[in-house]
Amino acid sequence: MKILVCISKTPDTTAKIAFADNNTKFATDGVQWIINPYDEWYALVRAIELKEADASTVLHLLNVGGTDSEPIIRKALALGGDEAIRVNTDNADPFYIASQIAAVAKDGGYDLIFTGKETIDYNGSSIGGMVAELLDLPYISHATGFNLEAGKAVVVREIEGGEETDKAALPLVVSCQKGMAEQRIPNMKGIMGARTKPLKVVEPVAAESYTSVASYDLPPAKAGVKLIPADNAAELVRLLHEEAKAI
Amino acid sequence: MSVLVFIDQSEGQIKKSSYEAASYAAQTAEKLGTVAEAIVLGTVADDLAALGNYGIKKVHTVADASLNNFDAQVYAKVISQAAEQTGADVVVFSNNTSGKAIAPRLSVRLKAGLVSGAVALPDTSNGFTVKKSVFSGKAFANITVSSAKKIIGLNPNSFNISTTGGTAEVAALSVSVDAAKVEVVSVNKVNGEVPLSEADIVVSGGRGLKGPENWNLVTDLAKLLGAATACSRPVADIHWRPHHEHVGQTGLAIAPNLYIAIGISGAIQHLAGVNRSKVIVVINKDPEAPFFKAADYGIVGDAFEVMPQIIDAVKKLKGVA
């Protein structure tokens, strides 16, 4: 079994979201960078669990990003994985990124490709599906559970108002979310070991970019809260009905 | 040239988010001086001609029963044939779980730039730019699409359904349908509950409710209001509530008309998932809870004293004894 986990670098969940250069660039001053939580907590940890269950499993991590991605790649290697590959580019267009992942995966002989369901910065949910199409593989998105049974993948995925259980042969692309696994903290042995694990840097292949960010906007600020006394909570219901017309 | 919208169905019924996507497609078509058509896959019980009421001129159907088994690969291939046959330049999806699985695949097939999470009609005054939600609801990005063909994934509850009157022509489309590689083994739906992503009203509980045994305060109000229920991350993590109810930065991002948060302090990660809600109500006993800053209405008080009053008042309003 050979698994590829795609990891992305995103701002920390508590990062202040502000923009620079006339609202055309994300202001990165003072921002802490993390592994995209969906990639780390669910895709990577589930892949590590599969490797723990079958020691012959080979686990590769893949990041498409610049040299500033290396700290988060080392952190991912501290959690687990045999080696990492970084495709050296700052291009953020989803199709361009998916093309890079597909180029690495094409000759890699991977049985499984895991991604997070989306990144917490662009919220695109695009990469897994694009990679699957580029490689002509089946794709199961929003997975909350993953198991191998007699060489086939049994995947539970979220649907509106419930869940669905799917079965598919490998190779397969899966996007992962909450429920797949539990967040782990790297231990000292992992952190020390990560320093010597191979991190290969490859140059990007030629690919199209179809989208670009023209500008960013922040949502308008709220007017301020209208407080209702706790002993007159029925007044809230009146306001929601008559003023906000929300119920 | 036309705009094609994918109408998503579940168990033969059209999803509410698909009506939003239909309205969005019709208004996009109007901007581009063309017409909106729809594609429906699988067997549907709903009256498809009624999509005309949302501005759709023609509905293409592929009533192949094998399409009731969802496989994004098969769906993308069928929709790409439909897009070619109808000459669609823009394809619209609802950015729900099906749309998120199909649209990226279609993007590759059609060499079309994809904007997922759109919250407004495209700006066609200078090129083709679509506003989308980014940073988990904390900001918006205006994305310029440079490819000839475009795909838009519309965020649920972000665009008002508008009805125009009219009836759509319904016709079967001749396409090839591949055998699915993903087999749907079982579907487990919570019957009678409103899907969280589509709900107009969401009632949500946090650790302030002290334990799962007190969740009737949330579910009773939700039932009266026809609302979906949600929870904060710690509540899902300690298994008081199922994972799929978790809203926030690493859970589901929602944009209901009304969000009622009970016993949730409003950490920045939680706010990210709910701050696109139109009206936010916060009930928390801590006056310093950060959520009050993001709220429209608030009550500083003990949920165990406040909620029964609210439930009684809603019962009176709804005429429930």
Coordinates of C-alpha atoms in Angstrom, one line a residue:
Chain A
M1 CA 0.0 0.0 0.0
K2 CA 1.3 3.4 -1.0
I3 CA -0.4 6.6 0.2
L4 CA 0.0 10.2 -0.8
V5 CA -1.3 12.9 1.5
C6 CA -1.5 16.5 0.2
I7 CA -0.8 19.2 2.8
S8 CA -1.3 22.9 2.4
K9 CA 0.0 25.8 4.4
T10 CA -2.7 28.1 5.9
P11 CA -2.8 30.9 8.4
D12 CA -3.5 29.8 12.0
T13 CA -7.2 29.7 12.8
T14 CA -6.8 32.7 15.2
A15 CA -4.9 34.8 12.6
K16 CA -6.1 38.3 12.1
I17 CA -7.5 38.6 8.6
A18 CA -6.4 41.9 7.0
F19 CA -5.3 42.9 3.5
A20 CA -2.4 45.0 2.1
D21 CA -1.5 46.7 -1.2
N22 CA -4.9 48.2 -1.8
N23 CA -6.8 45.1 -0.7
T24 CA -5.1 42.9 -3.3
K25 CA -2.9 40.8 -0.9
F26 CA -3.4 39.0 2.3
A27 CA -1.4 40.8 5.0
T28 CA 1.0 38.2 6.3
D29 CA 2.7 40.3 9.0
G30 CA 2.6 38.5 12.4
V31 CA 0.6 35.6 10.9
Q32 CA 1.5 32.1 12.3
W33 CA 1.4 29.4 9.6
I34 CA 0.0 25.9 10.2
I35 CA -0.8 22.8 8.3
N36 CA -4.3 23.2 7.0
P37 CA -6.3 21.5 9.8
Y38 CA -8.3 19.2 7.5
D39 CA -5.1 18.0 5.9
E40 CA -3.4 17.5 9.2
W41 CA -6.0 16.3 11.7
Y42 CA -8.0 14.1 9.3
A43 CA -6.1 13.2 6.1
L44 CA -2.6 12.8 7.5
V45 CA -3.6 11.2 10.9
R46 CA -5.9 8.7 9.1
A47 CA -3.0 7.8 6.7
I48 CA -0.6 7.4 9.7
E49 CA -3.2 5.0 11.3
L50 CA -3.3 3.0 8.1
K51 CA 0.5 2.7 8.2
E52 CA 0.4 1.8 11.9
A53 CA -2.0 -1.0 11.0
D54 CA 0.2 -2.3 8.2
A55 CA 3.9 -1.5 8.6
S56 CA 4.6 -2.2 4.9
T57 CA 2.6 0.9 4.0
V58 CA 4.6 3.7 2.3
L59 CA 3.4 7.2 3.2
H60 CA 4.5 10.2 1.2
L61 CA 3.5 13.8 1.9
L62 CA 3.1 16.4 -0.8
N63 CA 3.0 20.2 -0.6
V64 CA 2.8 22.6 -3.5
G65 CA 4.4 25.8 -2.2
G66 CA 7.5 27.9 -1.7
T67 CA 10.4 27.4 0.7
D68 CA 8.3 29.1 3.4
S69 CA 6.2 25.8 3.4
E70 CA 9.2 23.8 4.8
P71 CA 8.4 24.4 8.5
I72 CA 4.9 22.9 8.2
I73 CA 6.2 20.1 6.0
R74 CA 8.7 19.2 8.8
K75 CA 5.9 19.4 11.4
A76 CA 3.9 17.0 9.2
L77 CA 6.8 14.6 9.0
A78 CA 7.1 14.8 12.8
L79 CA 3.6 13.3 13.0
G80 CA 4.5 10.6 10.5
G81 CA 5.2 9.7 7.0
D82 CA 8.3 8.4 5.2
E83 CA 9.3 11.3 3.0
A84 CA 7.9 14.6 1.7
I85 CA 7.9 16.2 -1.7
R86 CA 7.6 19.9 -2.3
V87 CA 6.7 21.3 -5.7
N88 CA 8.4 24.7 -5.7
T89 CA 5.8 27.3 -6.7
D90 CA 3.8 30.1 -5.1
N91 CA 1.0 29.9 -7.7
A92 CA -2.3 29.6 -5.8
D93 CA -4.7 28.8 -8.7
P94 CA -6.5 25.5 -7.9
F95 CA -6.1 24.0 -11.4
Y96 CA -2.4 24.8 -11.4
I97 CA -1.9 23.2 -8.0
A98 CA -4.0 20.1 -8.9
S99 CA -1.9 19.8 -12.1
Q100 CA 1.3 19.7 -10.0
I101 CA -0.2 17.1 -7.6
A102 CA -1.3 15.0 -10.6
A103 CA 2.1 15.2 -12.2
V104 CA 3.8 13.9 -9.0
A105 CA 1.1 11.2 -8.4
K106 CA 1.0 10.0 -12.0
D107 CA 4.2 7.9 -11.8
G108 CA 4.1 7.4 -8.1
G109 CA 2.0 4.3 -8.0
Y110 CA -0.2 5.5 -5.2
D111 CA -3.1 3.4 -4.1
L112 CA -4.7 6.2 -2.1
I113 CA -4.5 10.0 -2.4
F114 CA -5.8 11.9 0.6
T115 CA -6.6 15.6 0.8
G116 CA -8.4 17.8 3.4
K117 CA -12.0 18.6 2.4
E118 CA -10.9 22.3 1.8
T119 CA -8.3 24.7 3.0
I120 CA -9.3 27.2 5.7
D121 CA -8.1 30.2 3.7
Y122 CA -9.5 29.8 0.2
N123 CA -12.2 27.3 1.1
G124 CA -12.2 25.9 -2.5
S125 CA -12.9 22.2 -2.0
S126 CA -11.4 21.9 -5.4
I127 CA -8.1 20.1 -5.3
G128 CA -9.2 16.5 -4.6
G129 CA -11.8 16.5 -7.4
M130 CA -9.4 18.1 -9.9
V131 CA -6.6 15.6 -9.1
A132 CA -9.0 12.7 -9.5
E133 CA -10.2 13.9 -12.9
L134 CA -6.7 14.6 -14.1
L135 CA -5.7 11.0 -13.1
D136 CA -9.1 9.5 -14.2
L137 CA -9.6 8.1 -10.7
P138 CA -12.8 7.8 -8.7
Y139 CA -13.2 10.5 -6.0
I140 CA -15.1 10.4 -2.7
S141 CA -15.4 13.8 -1.0
H142 CA -16.2 14.9 2.6
A143 CA -15.2 11.5 4.1
T144 CA -15.9 11.1 7.8
G145 CA -14.7 7.5 7.9
F146 CA -12.3 5.3 5.9
N147 CA -11.5 1.6 6.2
L148 CA -10.0 -1.1 4.0
E149 CA -12.0 -4.3 3.6
A150 CA -10.6 -7.1 1.4
G151 CA -8.6 -4.6 -0.6
K152 CA -11.5 -2.2 -1.2
A153 CA -12.1 1.1 0.4
V154 CA -15.2 1.5 2.5
V155 CA -15.8 5.2 3.0
V156 CA -18.4 7.1 4.9
R157 CA -19.1 10.5 3.5
E158 CA -21.3 13.4 4.6
I159 CA -24.3 14.3 2.5
E160 CA -26.9 16.9 3.2
G161 CA -28.9 15.8 6.3
G162 CA -27.0 12.5 6.8
E163 CA -24.3 10.2 5.7
E164 CA -23.7 7.7 2.9
T165 CA -21.5 4.6 2.9
D166 CA -19.6 4.0 -0.3
K167 CA -17.4 1.2 -1.6
A168 CA -14.7 1.6 -4.2
A169 CA -11.7 -0.2 -5.6
L170 CA -8.2 1.4 -5.4
P171 CA -6.6 3.6 -6.5
L172 CA -8.9 6.3 -5.2
V173 CA -8.8 10.0 -4.2
V174 CA -10.5 10.9 -0.9
S175 CA -11.1 14.3 0.7
C176 CA -11.2 14.1 4.5
Q177 CA -13.0 15.9 7.2
K178 CA -14.0 15.7 10.9
G179 CA -14.7 12.1 12.1
M180 CA -11.9 10.5 10.0
A181 CA -9.4 10.7 12.8
E182 CA -8.4 12.6 15.9
Q183 CA -5.8 15.4 16.1
R184 CA -2.4 14.3 17.3
I185 CA 0.5 16.2 18.8
P186 CA 4.0 15.3 17.5
N187 CA 6.2 13.7 20.2
M188 CA 9.9 14.4 20.7
K189 CA 11.0 11.2 18.9
G190 CA 8.9 12.3 15.9
I191 CA 10.3 15.8 15.9
M192 CA 13.9 14.6 16.0
G193 CA 13.2 11.9 13.4
A194 CA 11.6 14.4 11.0
R195 CA 14.8 16.4 10.7
T196 CA 16.5 13.5 8.8
K197 CA 13.5 12.4 6.7
P198 CA 13.9 13.1 3.0
L199 CA 12.3 16.3 1.7
K200 CA 12.6 16.3 -2.1
V201 CA 12.1 19.6 -3.9
V202 CA 10.8 19.4 -7.5
E203 CA 10.2 22.1 -10.0
P204 CA 6.6 22.6 -11.3
V205 CA 5.4 21.2 -14.6
A206 CA 3.9 23.6 -17.1
A207 CA 0.1 24.1 -16.4
E208 CA -2.6 26.6 -17.0
S209 CA -4.0 29.0 -14.4
Y210 CA -7.7 29.9 -14.8
T211 CA -8.3 32.1 -11.9
S212 CA -6.7 35.0 -10.0
V213 CA -7.6 37.2 -7.0
A214 CA -8.5 40.7 -8.1
S215 CA -9.2 42.0 -4.6
Y216 CA -10.4 41.2 -1.1
D217 CA -13.2 42.7 1.0
L218 CA -13.9 42.5 4.7
P219 CA -17.6 41.9 5.7
P220 CA -19.3 45.1 7.0
A221 CA -19.1 45.5 10.8
K222 CA -22.2 44.7 12.8
A223 CA -24.2 47.7 14.1
G224 CA -24.0 46.5 17.7
V225 CA -25.9 44.2 19.8
K226 CA -29.4 45.0 21.2
L227 CA -29.5 43.5 24.7
I228 CA -32.7 42.2 26.2
P229 CA -33.1 41.8 30.0
A230 CA -32.9 38.1 31.0
D231 CA -36.2 38.4 33.0
N232 CA -38.0 39.5 29.9
A233 CA -36.8 37.0 27.4
A234 CA -40.2 36.9 25.6
E235 CA -39.3 40.4 24.3
L236 CA -36.6 38.7 22.2
V237 CA -39.2 36.6 20.5
R238 CA -41.3 39.7 19.8
L239 CA -38.3 41.5 18.3
L240 CA -37.3 38.5 16.1
H241 CA -40.9 38.3 14.8
E242 CA -41.8 42.0 14.4
E243 CA -38.5 43.8 13.9
A244 CA -36.0 41.3 12.4
K245 CA -38.9 39.4 10.7
A246 CA -36.7 36.3 11.2
I247 CA -39.4 34.0 12.8
Chain B
M1 CA -23.8 30.3 -25.6
S2 CA -26.0 29.7 -22.5
V3 CA -25.8 29.1 -18.8
L4 CA -26.3 25.6 -17.5
V5 CA -27.3 24.8 -13.9
F6 CA -27.0 21.4 -12.3
I7 CA -30.2 20.6 -10.4
D8 CA -29.3 18.4 -7.5
Q9 CA -31.9 15.9 -6.2
S10 CA -32.1 13.6 -3.3
E11 CA -34.4 10.6 -3.3
G12 CA -36.3 12.1 -6.2
Q13 CA -36.8 15.6 -4.7
I14 CA -35.1 18.7 -5.8
K15 CA -32.9 20.3 -3.0
K16 CA -33.7 23.8 -1.9
S17 CA -30.2 24.9 -2.7
S18 CA -30.8 23.9 -6.3
Y19 CA -33.7 26.5 -6.6
E20 CA -31.2 29.2 -5.4
A21 CA -28.7 27.9 -8.1
A22 CA -31.5 28.1 -10.7
S23 CA -32.4 31.7 -9.8
Y24 CA -28.7 32.5 -9.8
A25 CA -28.2 30.9 -13.2
A26 CA -31.2 32.7 -14.7
Q27 CA -29.9 36.1 -13.5
T28 CA -26.4 35.4 -14.7
A29 CA -27.8 34.5 -18.1
E30 CA -29.8 37.7 -18.2
K31 CA -26.6 39.7 -17.5
L32 CA -24.8 37.8 -20.3
G33 CA -27.8 38.3 -22.7
T34 CA -28.5 34.6 -22.9
V35 CA -30.8 31.9 -21.5
A36 CA -30.5 29.5 -18.5
E37 CA -31.0 25.8 -19.0
A38 CA -30.9 23.0 -16.4
I39 CA -29.6 19.5 -16.2
V40 CA -31.3 16.9 -13.9
L41 CA -29.8 13.4 -13.4
G42 CA -31.6 10.3 -12.2
T43 CA -35.3 9.8 -11.6
V44 CA -37.1 12.8 -10.1
A45 CA -40.6 12.9 -8.8
D46 CA -40.8 16.7 -8.7
D47 CA -42.4 18.7 -11.5
L48 CA -39.4 19.8 -13.6
A49 CA -41.4 22.1 -15.9
A50 CA -41.9 24.2 -12.7
L51 CA -38.2 25.2 -12.8
G52 CA -39.5 27.7 -15.4
N53 CA -40.8 29.7 -12.4
Y54 CA -37.2 30.3 -11.4
G55 CA -36.2 31.5 -14.9
I56 CA -35.1 28.2 -16.5
K57 CA -36.1 28.0 -20.1
K58 CA -35.3 24.3 -20.7
V59 CA -34.7 21.3 -18.5
H60 CA -32.5 18.5 -19.9
T61 CA -33.0 15.2 -18.2
V62 CA -31.0 12.0 -18.1
A63 CA -33.5 9.7 -16.3
D64 CA -31.1 6.8 -16.1
A65 CA -31.8 5.0 -12.9
S66 CA -28.1 4.1 -12.5
L67 CA -27.6 7.9 -11.8
N68 CA -29.5 7.6 -8.5
N69 CA -26.2 6.1 -7.3
F70 CA -24.0 9.2 -6.9
D71 CA -20.5 8.9 -8.4
A72 CA -18.8 12.3 -9.1
Q73 CA -16.8 10.8 -11.9
V74 CA -19.9 9.6 -13.8
Y75 CA -21.8 12.8 -13.0
A76 CA -19.0 15.0 -14.3
K77 CA -18.8 13.1 -17.5
V78 CA -22.5 13.3 -18.1
I79 CA -22.7 17.1 -17.3
S80 CA -19.7 17.8 -19.5
Q81 CA -21.6 16.2 -22.4
A82 CA -24.6 18.3 -21.5
A83 CA -22.5 21.4 -21.4
E84 CA -21.1 20.7 -24.8
Q85 CA -24.5 19.8 -26.4
T86 CA -26.1 23.0 -25.0
G87 CA -23.2 25.2 -25.8
A88 CA -22.9 26.3 -22.2
D89 CA -20.2 28.8 -21.3
V90 CA -21.1 29.1 -17.7
V91 CA -22.1 26.1 -15.5
V92 CA -23.6 26.8 -12.1
F93 CA -23.7 24.3 -9.1
S94 CA -24.9 24.7 -5.6
N95 CA -21.7 24.5 -3.5
N96 CA -23.1 21.6 -1.4
T97 CA -21.5 18.2 -1.0
S98 CA -22.5 17.0 -4.5
G99 CA -21.5 20.3 -6.2
K100 CA -18.1 20.3 -4.4
A101 CA -17.5 16.8 -5.6
I102 CA -18.6 17.3 -9.3
A103 CA -17.6 20.9 -10.1
P104 CA -13.8 20.4 -9.8
R105 CA -13.9 17.4 -12.0
L106 CA -16.0 19.3 -14.6
S107 CA -13.5 22.2 -14.4
V108 CA -10.8 19.8 -15.6
R109 CA -13.0 18.3 -18.4
L110 CA -14.2 21.7 -19.7
K111 CA -10.9 23.5 -19.0
A112 CA -13.0 26.0 -17.1
G113 CA -12.0 28.2 -14.2
L114 CA -13.9 27.3 -11.0
V115 CA -15.1 29.7 -8.4
S116 CA -16.5 27.7 -5.5
G117 CA -18.3 29.5 -2.6
A118 CA -19.7 32.3 -4.7
V119 CA -21.9 34.8 -2.8
A120 CA -23.0 37.2 -5.5
L121 CA -23.7 37.4 -9.3
P122 CA -20.7 37.6 -11.5
D123 CA -19.5 41.2 -12.3
T124 CA -19.2 41.2 -16.1
S125 CA -18.4 44.9 -16.5
N126 CA -14.7 44.2 -17.0
G127 CA -14.0 40.5 -17.6
F128 CA -15.7 38.0 -15.4
T129 CA -15.2 38.4 -11.6
V130 CA -17.1 36.5 -8.9
K131 CA -17.2 37.4 -5.2
K132 CA -16.6 34.4 -3.0
S133 CA -16.3 33.7 0.7
V134 CA -12.7 33.1 1.9
F135 CA -10.9 32.7 5.2
S136 CA -13.9 30.6 6.4
G137 CA -16.3 33.5 6.2
K138 CA -14.0 36.1 7.7
A139 CA -13.5 37.8 4.3
F140 CA -14.5 37.8 0.6
A141 CA -12.3 37.5 -2.5
N142 CA -13.2 38.8 -5.9
I143 CA -11.9 36.1 -8.3
T144 CA -11.3 36.8 -11.9
V145 CA -11.8 33.9 -14.2
S146 CA -9.7 34.0 -17.4
S147 CA -10.8 30.8 -19.2
A148 CA -13.4 30.9 -21.9
K149 CA -15.7 28.6 -19.9
K150 CA -16.5 29.2 -16.3
I151 CA -17.9 27.2 -13.4
I152 CA -19.5 28.7 -10.3
G153 CA -20.3 26.9 -7.1
L154 CA -23.0 29.1 -5.3
N155 CA -22.8 29.0 -1.5
P156 CA -26.2 27.8 0.0
N157 CA -28.3 30.5 1.6
S158 CA -26.3 33.3 -0.1
F159 CA -28.6 34.2 -2.9
N160 CA -32.4 34.9 -2.8
I161 CA -34.7 32.7 -4.7
S162 CA -36.7 34.8 -7.1
T163 CA -39.7 33.5 -9.0
T164 CA -40.6 34.8 -12.4
G165 CA -43.5 32.7 -13.5
G166 CA -43.3 30.5 -16.5
T167 CA -42.9 26.9 -17.5
A168 CA -39.7 25.2 -18.7
E169 CA -39.6 22.9 -21.6
V170 CA -38.5 19.4 -20.4
A171 CA -36.6 17.1 -22.8
A172 CA -34.5 14.0 -22.5
L173 CA -30.8 14.5 -23.4
S174 CA -29.0 11.7 -25.2
V175 CA -25.6 11.1 -23.5
S176 CA -23.5 8.1 -22.6
V177 CA -23.5 7.1 -19.0
D178 CA -20.5 5.1 -17.6
A179 CA -20.8 2.4 -15.0
A180 CA -20.1 3.8 -11.6
K181 CA -16.8 3.0 -9.9
V182 CA -18.1 4.1 -6.5
E183 CA -20.9 1.9 -5.2
V184 CA -23.3 3.5 -2.7
V185 CA -23.8 0.8 -0.1
S186 CA -26.2 2.6 2.2
V187 CA -27.7 6.0 2.9
N188 CA -28.4 7.0 6.4
K189 CA -30.5 10.2 6.6
V190 CA -32.0 11.7 9.7
N191 CA -35.6 11.9 8.6
G192 CA -37.7 14.9 9.3
E193 CA -34.7 17.1 10.2
V194 CA -33.7 20.1 8.2
P195 CA -30.2 19.8 6.6
L196 CA -27.9 22.2 8.5
S197 CA -26.4 23.8 5.3
E198 CA -29.8 24.6 3.9
A199 CA -31.7 25.6 7.1
D200 CA -33.2 29.1 7.3
I201 CA -33.0 29.0 11.1
V202 CA -30.3 27.2 13.2
V203 CA -30.4 26.8 16.9
S204 CA -27.0 26.0 18.3
G205 CA -25.7 24.9 21.8
G206 CA -22.3 25.1 23.5
R207 CA -20.6 24.0 26.6
G208 CA -22.7 26.4 28.6
L209 CA -25.5 23.8 28.4
K210 CA -23.4 21.7 30.8
G211 CA -24.3 18.3 29.3
P212 CA -26.1 16.4 26.5
E213 CA -29.1 15.7 28.8
N214 CA -30.0 19.4 28.6
W215 CA -30.1 19.5 24.8
N216 CA -33.9 19.6 24.9
L217 CA -33.5 23.4 25.4
V218 CA -32.0 23.5 21.9
T219 CA -34.1 20.8 20.2
D220 CA -37.4 22.0 21.6
L221 CA -36.9 25.5 20.3
A222 CA -35.6 24.1 16.9
K223 CA -38.6 21.9 16.5
L224 CA -41.0 24.9 17.2
L225 CA -39.1 27.0 14.7
G226 CA -38.6 24.3 12.0
A227 CA -34.9 24.9 12.6
A228 CA -31.8 22.7 12.2
T229 CA -29.6 22.1 15.3
A230 CA -25.9 22.8 15.5
C231 CA -23.2 22.9 18.2
S232 CA -19.7 24.3 18.9
R233 CA -16.5 22.4 18.4
P234 CA -15.9 21.4 22.1
V235 CA -19.4 19.9 22.3
A236 CA -18.8 17.7 19.2
D237 CA -15.3 16.8 20.5
I238 CA -16.6 15.5 23.8
H239 CA -19.4 13.7 21.9
W240 CA -22.3 15.5 23.5
R241 CA -23.5 16.0 19.9
P242 CA -22.6 14.3 16.5
H243 CA -19.7 15.7 14.5
H244 CA -21.9 16.7 11.6
E245 CA -23.6 19.3 13.8
H246 CA -20.3 21.2 14.5
V247 CA -20.3 24.6 12.9
G248 CA -17.2 26.8 12.8
Q249 CA -13.9 27.1 11.0
T250 CA -13.1 23.4 11.0
G251 CA -16.7 22.3 10.9
L252 CA -19.4 23.4 8.6
A253 CA -19.7 27.1 7.6
I254 CA -23.4 28.2 7.4
A255 CA -25.3 31.3 6.5
P256 CA -28.9 30.9 7.8
N257 CA -31.3 33.8 8.1
L258 CA -31.3 33.4 11.9
Y259 CA -28.6 31.8 14.1
I260 CA -29.4 31.4 17.8
A261 CA -26.4 30.5 19.9
I262 CA -27.0 29.3 23.4
G263 CA -24.1 28.9 25.9
I264 CA -21.4 29.5 23.2
S265 CA -18.8 32.1 24.0
G266 CA -18.0 32.8 20.4
A267 CA -14.3 32.0 19.8
I268 CA -13.0 33.4 16.5
Q269 CA -13.0 29.9 15.0
H270 CA -16.7 29.5 15.8
L271 CA -17.6 33.0 14.5
A272 CA -15.8 32.1 11.2
G273 CA -18.4 29.4 10.5
V274 CA -21.5 31.5 11.4
N275 CA -20.8 35.2 10.7
R276 CA -22.5 35.2 7.4
S277 CA -25.8 34.5 9.2
K278 CA -28.2 37.4 8.6
V279 CA -29.4 37.7 12.2
I280 CA -27.4 36.4 15.2
V281 CA -28.9 35.9 18.6
V282 CA -26.6 35.2 21.5
I283 CA -27.7 33.9 24.9
N284 CA -24.8 33.6 27.4
K285 CA -24.4 34.3 31.1
D286 CA -21.0 35.9 30.6
P287 CA -21.4 39.5 29.6
E288 CA -17.8 39.5 28.4
A289 CA -18.4 36.6 25.9
P290 CA -16.9 37.7 22.6
F291 CA -20.0 36.5 20.7
F292 CA -22.0 39.5 21.9
K293 CA -19.8 41.7 19.6
A294 CA -20.9 39.8 16.6
A295 CA -24.6 39.5 17.6
D296 CA -27.7 41.5 16.6
Y297 CA -29.7 40.5 19.7
G298 CA -28.4 39.3 23.0
I299 CA -29.5 38.2 26.4
V300 CA -27.0 38.1 29.3
G301 CA -28.5 35.4 31.4
D302 CA -28.6 31.8 32.5
A303 CA -29.8 29.6 29.6
F304 CA -31.6 27.4 32.0
E305 CA -33.8 30.3 33.1
V306 CA -34.0 32.2 29.8
M307 CA -34.7 29.3 27.4
P308 CA -38.0 28.1 29.0
Q309 CA -39.3 31.7 28.7
I310 CA -38.3 31.9 25.0
I311 CA -39.8 28.5 24.2
D312 CA -43.1 29.6 25.9
A313 CA -43.1 32.8 23.9
V314 CA -42.5 31.0 20.6
K315 CA -45.3 28.5 21.5
K316 CA -47.7 31.5 22.0
L317 CA -46.5 33.1 18.8
K318 CA -47.0 29.9 16.8
G319 CA -50.3 29.1 18.5
V320 CA -49.0 25.9 20.0
A321 CA -50.6 24.9 23.3

